[in-house]
Coordinates of C-alpha atoms in Angstrom, one line a residue:
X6 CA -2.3 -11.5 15.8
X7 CA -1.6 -11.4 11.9
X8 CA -1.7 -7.6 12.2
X9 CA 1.0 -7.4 14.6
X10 CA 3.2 -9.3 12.5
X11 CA 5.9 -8.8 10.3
X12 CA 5.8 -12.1 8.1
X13 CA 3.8 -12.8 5.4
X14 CA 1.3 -15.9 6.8
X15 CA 3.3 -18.2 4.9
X16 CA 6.4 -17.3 6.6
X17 CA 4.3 -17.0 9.6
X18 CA 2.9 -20.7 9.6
X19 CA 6.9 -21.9 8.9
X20 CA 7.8 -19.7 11.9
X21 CA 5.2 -21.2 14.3
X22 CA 5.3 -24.8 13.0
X23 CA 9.3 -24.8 13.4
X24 CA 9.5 -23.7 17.0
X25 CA 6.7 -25.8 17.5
X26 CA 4.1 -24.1 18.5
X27 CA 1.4 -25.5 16.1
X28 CA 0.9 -28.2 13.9
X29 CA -1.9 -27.3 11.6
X30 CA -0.4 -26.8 7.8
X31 CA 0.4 -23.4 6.5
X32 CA -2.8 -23.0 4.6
X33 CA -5.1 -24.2 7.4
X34 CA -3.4 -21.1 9.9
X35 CA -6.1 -18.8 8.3
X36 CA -9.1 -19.9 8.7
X37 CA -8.4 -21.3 11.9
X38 CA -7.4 -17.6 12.7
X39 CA -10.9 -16.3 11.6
X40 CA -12.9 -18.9 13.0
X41 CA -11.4 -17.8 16.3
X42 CA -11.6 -14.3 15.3
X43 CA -15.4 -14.7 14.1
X44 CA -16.3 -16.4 17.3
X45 CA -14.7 -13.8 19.6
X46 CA -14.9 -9.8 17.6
X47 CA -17.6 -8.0 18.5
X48 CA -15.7 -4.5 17.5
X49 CA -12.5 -3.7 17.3
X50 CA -10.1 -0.2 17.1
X51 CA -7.6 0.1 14.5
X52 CA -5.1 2.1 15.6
X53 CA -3.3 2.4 12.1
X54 CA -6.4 4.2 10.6
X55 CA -8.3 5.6 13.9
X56 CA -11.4 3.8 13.1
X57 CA -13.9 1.8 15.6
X58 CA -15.7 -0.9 13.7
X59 CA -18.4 -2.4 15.3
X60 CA -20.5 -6.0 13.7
X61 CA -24.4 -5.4 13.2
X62 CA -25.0 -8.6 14.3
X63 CA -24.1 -11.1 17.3
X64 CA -21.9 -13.6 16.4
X65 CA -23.1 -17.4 17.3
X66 CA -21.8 -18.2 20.9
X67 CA -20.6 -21.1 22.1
X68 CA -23.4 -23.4 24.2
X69 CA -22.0 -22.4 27.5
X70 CA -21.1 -18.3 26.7
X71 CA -24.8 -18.0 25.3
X72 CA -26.3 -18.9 28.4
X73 CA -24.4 -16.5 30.2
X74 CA -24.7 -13.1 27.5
X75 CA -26.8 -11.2 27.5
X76 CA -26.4 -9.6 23.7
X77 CA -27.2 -5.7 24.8
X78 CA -25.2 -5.9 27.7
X79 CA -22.3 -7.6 25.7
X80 CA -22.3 -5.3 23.2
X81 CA -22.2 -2.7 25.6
X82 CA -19.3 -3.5 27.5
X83 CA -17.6 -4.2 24.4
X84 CA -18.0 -0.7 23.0
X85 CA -16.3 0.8 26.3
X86 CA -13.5 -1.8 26.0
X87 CA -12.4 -0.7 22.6
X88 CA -13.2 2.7 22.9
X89 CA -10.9 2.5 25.6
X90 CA -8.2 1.5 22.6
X91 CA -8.8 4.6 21.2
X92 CA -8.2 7.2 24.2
X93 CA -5.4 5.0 24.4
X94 CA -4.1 5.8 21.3
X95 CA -5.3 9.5 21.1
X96 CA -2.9 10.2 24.5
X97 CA -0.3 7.5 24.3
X98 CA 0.3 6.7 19.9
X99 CA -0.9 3.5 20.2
X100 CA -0.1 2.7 16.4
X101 CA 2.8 4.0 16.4
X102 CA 4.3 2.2 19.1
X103 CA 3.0 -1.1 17.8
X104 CA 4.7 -0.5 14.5
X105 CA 8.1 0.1 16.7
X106 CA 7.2 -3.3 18.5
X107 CA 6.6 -5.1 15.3
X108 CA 10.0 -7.1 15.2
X109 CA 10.2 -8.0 18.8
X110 CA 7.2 -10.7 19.6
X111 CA 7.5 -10.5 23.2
X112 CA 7.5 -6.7 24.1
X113 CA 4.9 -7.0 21.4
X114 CA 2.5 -9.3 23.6
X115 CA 3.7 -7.4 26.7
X116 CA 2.6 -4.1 25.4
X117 CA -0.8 -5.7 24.3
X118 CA -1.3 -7.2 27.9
X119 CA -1.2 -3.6 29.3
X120 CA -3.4 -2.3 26.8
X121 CA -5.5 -5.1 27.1
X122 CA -5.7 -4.9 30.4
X123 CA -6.1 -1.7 31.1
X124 CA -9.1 -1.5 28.7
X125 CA -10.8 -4.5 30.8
X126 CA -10.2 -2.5 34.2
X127 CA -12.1 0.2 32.1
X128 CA -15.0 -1.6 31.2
X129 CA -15.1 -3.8 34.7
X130 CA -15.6 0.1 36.6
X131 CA -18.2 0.9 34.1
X132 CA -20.2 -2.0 34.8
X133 CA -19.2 -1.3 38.5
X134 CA -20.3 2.2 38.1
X135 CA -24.0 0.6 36.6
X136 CA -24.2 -0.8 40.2
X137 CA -23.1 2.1 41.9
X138 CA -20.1 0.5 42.9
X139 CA -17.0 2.3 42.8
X140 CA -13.8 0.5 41.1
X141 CA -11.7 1.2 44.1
X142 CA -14.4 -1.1 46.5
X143 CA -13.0 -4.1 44.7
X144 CA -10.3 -3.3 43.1
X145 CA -8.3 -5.0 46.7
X146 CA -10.1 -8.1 46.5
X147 CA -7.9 -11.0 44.6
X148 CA -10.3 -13.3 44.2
X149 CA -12.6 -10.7 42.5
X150 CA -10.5 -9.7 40.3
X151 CA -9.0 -13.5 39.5
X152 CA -12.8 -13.9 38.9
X153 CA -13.2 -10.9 36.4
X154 CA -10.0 -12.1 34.4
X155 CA -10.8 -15.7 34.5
X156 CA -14.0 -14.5 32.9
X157 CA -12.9 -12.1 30.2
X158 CA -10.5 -15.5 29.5
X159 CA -13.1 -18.2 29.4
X160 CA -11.9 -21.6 28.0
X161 CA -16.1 -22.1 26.9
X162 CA -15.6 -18.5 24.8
X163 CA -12.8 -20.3 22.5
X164 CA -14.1 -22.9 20.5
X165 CA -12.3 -26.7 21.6
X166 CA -11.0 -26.7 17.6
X167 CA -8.7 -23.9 17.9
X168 CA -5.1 -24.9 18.0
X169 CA -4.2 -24.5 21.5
X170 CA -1.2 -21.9 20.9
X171 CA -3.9 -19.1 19.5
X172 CA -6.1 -19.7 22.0
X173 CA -3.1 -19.0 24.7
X174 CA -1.9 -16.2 22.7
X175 CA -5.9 -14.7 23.0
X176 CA -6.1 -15.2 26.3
X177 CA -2.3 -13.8 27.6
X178 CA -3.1 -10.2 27.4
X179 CA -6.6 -10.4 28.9
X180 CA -5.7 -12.8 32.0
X181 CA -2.3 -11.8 32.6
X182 CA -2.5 -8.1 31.4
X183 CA -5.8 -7.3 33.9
X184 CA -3.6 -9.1 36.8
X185 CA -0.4 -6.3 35.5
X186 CA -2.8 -3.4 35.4
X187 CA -4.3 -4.2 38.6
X188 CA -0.9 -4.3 40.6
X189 CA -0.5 -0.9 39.0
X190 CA -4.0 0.7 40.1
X191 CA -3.5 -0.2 43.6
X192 CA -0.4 1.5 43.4
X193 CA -1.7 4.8 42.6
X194 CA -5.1 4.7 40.4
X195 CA -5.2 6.0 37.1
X196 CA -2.0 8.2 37.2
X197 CA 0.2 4.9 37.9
X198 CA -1.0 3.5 34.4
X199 CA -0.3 6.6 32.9
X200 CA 3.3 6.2 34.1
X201 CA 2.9 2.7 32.9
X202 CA 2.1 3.7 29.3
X203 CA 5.3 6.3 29.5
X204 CA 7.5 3.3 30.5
X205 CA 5.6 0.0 29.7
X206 CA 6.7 -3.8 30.2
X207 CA 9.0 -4.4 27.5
X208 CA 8.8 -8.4 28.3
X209 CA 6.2 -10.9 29.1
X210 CA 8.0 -11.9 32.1
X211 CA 7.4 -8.4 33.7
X212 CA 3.8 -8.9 32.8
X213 CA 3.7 -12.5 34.5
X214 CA 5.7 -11.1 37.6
X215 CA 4.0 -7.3 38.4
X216 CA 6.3 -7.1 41.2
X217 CA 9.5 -6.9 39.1
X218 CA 8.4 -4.2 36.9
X219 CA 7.2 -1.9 39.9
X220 CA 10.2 -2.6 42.0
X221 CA 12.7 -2.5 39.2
X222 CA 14.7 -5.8 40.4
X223 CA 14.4 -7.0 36.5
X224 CA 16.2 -5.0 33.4
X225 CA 15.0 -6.1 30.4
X226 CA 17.7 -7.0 27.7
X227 CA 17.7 -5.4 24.1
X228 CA 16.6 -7.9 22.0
X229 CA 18.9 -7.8 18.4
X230 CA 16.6 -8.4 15.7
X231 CA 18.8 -9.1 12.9
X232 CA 18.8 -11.8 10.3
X233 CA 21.8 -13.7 9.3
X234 CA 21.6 -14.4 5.6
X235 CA 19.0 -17.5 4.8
X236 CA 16.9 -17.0 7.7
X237 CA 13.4 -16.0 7.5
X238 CA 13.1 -14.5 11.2
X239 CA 14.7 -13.6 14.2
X240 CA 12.5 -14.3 16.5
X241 CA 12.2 -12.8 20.6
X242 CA 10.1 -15.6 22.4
X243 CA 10.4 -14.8 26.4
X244 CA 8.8 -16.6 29.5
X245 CA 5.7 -16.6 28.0
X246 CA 6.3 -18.9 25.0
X247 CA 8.7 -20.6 26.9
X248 CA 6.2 -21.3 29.8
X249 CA 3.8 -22.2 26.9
X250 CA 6.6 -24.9 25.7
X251 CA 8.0 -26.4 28.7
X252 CA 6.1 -25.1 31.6
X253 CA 6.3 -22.5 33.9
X254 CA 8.8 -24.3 36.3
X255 CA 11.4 -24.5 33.4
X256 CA 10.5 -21.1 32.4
X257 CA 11.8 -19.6 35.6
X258 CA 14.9 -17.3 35.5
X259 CA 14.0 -16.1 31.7
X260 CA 16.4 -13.5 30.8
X261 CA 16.7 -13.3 27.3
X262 CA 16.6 -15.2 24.1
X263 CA 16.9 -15.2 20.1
X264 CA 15.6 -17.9 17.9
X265 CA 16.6 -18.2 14.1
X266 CA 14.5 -19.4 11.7
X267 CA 16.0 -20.5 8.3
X268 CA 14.2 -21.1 5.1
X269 CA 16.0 -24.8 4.8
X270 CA 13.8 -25.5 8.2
X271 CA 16.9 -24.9 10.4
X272 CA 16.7 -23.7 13.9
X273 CA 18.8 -22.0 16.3
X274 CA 18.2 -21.0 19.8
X275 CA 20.0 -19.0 22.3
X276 CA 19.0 -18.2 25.9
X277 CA 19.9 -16.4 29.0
X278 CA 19.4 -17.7 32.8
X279 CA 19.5 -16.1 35.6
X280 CA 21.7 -19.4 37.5
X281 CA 23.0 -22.6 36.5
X282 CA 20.2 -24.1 38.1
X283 CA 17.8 -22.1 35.8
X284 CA 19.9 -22.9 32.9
X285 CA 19.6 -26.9 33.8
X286 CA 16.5 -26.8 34.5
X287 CA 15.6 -25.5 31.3
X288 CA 17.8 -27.4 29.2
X289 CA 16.7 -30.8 30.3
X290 CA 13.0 -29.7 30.0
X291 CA 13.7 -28.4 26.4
X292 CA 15.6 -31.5 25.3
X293 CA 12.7 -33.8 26.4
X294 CA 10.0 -31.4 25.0
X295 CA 12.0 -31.5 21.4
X296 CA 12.3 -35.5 21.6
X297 CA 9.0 -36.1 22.2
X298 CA 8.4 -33.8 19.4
X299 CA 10.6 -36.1 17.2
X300 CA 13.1 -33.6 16.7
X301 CA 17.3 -34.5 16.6
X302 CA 17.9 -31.5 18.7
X303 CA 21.7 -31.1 19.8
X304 CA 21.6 -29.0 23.2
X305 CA 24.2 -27.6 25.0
X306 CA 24.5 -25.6 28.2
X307 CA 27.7 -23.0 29.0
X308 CA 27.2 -21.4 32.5
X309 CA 24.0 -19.6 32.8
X310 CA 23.4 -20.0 28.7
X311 CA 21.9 -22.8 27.0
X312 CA 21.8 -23.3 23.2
X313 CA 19.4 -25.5 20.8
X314 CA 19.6 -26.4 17.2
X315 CA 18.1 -28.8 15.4
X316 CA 16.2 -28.9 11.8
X317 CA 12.2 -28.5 12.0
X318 CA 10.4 -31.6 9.7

């Protein structure tokens, strides 16, 4: 997550404590960050310098995840998954389309959900493979797939401390991305997620609805990422923030938005619905979300596009 951001973690902790996504200070975003991180990294691939790292020793588990791992077999499946990162990046620049994604948070997180994902579908048909099962056996069944990215998701892998927005934002590209690559498999294997990688989701909300992406009834809207003078960010939430926010209900009919962030703690929204009733819908959801937040929030709806500003505490 810091890695994949443009802000410094000051600016970063101002940016996520004025939409409201978190509430721990600036200075406790860190640790919090590698507690997660320390809990959860086994290995990693850096993309940026085309190295695999890899821990000598097992982190401590949570109660419930140690029961369940076992340590060789973790490690294991863990190498596959991240060397997976770096095939990815050998045949598709990996780094150097994260670096192009860098300003835009939600094709960010959508790109990650198909990398993610696809990486999980690799190590789920080597373990298959182990069994002499083949992918394609399974790869139909809903609930065993819901199963496989439930598990890769685990609420007893996070630890109950970690602000709830991190732990959401861990979990996204793992749950959501396996479900994404899946849809794509079954279209045509292999070669569909090679297409896939040629042309990938550049929003959260055609991770969250496969179907869209495939069938090409949503266009994704370019996302302008300049700063007006005194802001800090200009920020591209999507459905996925805003489902995180308000819930998915109010989320529906996502089409675009921009959030400024300005250093006085000032903050301006701007959406896009798909209908009035959309547009409503999310208005009145936002307006009570920012009340009970304790924030003087002035709202106001034109047509299909609602607007927000108010000053964060």
């Amino acid at each position: 997550m810091v890695k994949s951001t443009p802000y410094s973690l000051d600016d970063w902790g101002r940016i996520l404590r004025a939409l409201q996504l978190v509430d721990v200070d600036g200075k406790e975003i860190l640790p919090k960050l590698l507690a997660l991180y320390e809990s959860q990294v086994l290995a990693f691939y850096d993309p940026h310098s085309h190295t695999y790292y890899s821990i000598r020793q097992l982190p401590k588990l949570p109660p419930q995840a140690a029961q369940l791992a076992d340590p060789k077999l973790l490690q294991e499946t863990v190498m596959v998954h991240e060397l997976t990162h770096a095939l990815q990046d050998q045949h598709f620049s990996l780094g150097a389309k994260e670096k192009l994604l860098m300003r835009d948070t939600d094709a960010n997180l959508a790109y990650h959900a198909v990398l993610e994902g696809e990486a999980l579908l690799v190590m789920v048909a080597h373990m298959l493979k182990k069994s002499s099962v083949d992918l394609d056996e399974v790869i139909h069944d809903d609930a065993m797939t819901d199963m496989i990215g439930s598990a890769a998701a685990a609420e007893s892998m996070v630890d109950p401390s970690t602000p709830p927005y991190f732990a959401a934002m861990l979990k996204f590209p793992y749950l959501e991305g396996l479900k994404f690559v899946v849809a794509a498999y079954r279209k045509g294997g292999w070669k569909e997620l090679d297409r896939v990688h040629a042309n990938p989701p550049r929003t959260s909300r055609e991770v969250l609805h496969p179907e869209e992406y495939f069938e090409r009834t949503f266009q994704a809207e370019t996302f302008e990422d300049a700063k007006p003078k005194g802001a800090i960010a200009a920020e591209h939430l999507g459905e996925f923030h805003w489902r995180y926010l308000v819930g998915a209900d109010a989320a529906t009919g996502w089409l675009n938005d921009r959030a400024i962030i300005f250093k006085d703690g000032r903050v301006q929204i701007e959406t896009k619905w798909e209908s009035l009733e959309s547009a409503t819908s999310f208005a009145r959801a936002y307006e009570a979300f920012l009340k009970k937040r304790g924030m003087a929030a002035t709202i106001t709806r034109d047509g299909a596009a609602v607007r927000a500003s108010y000053t964060a505490q």
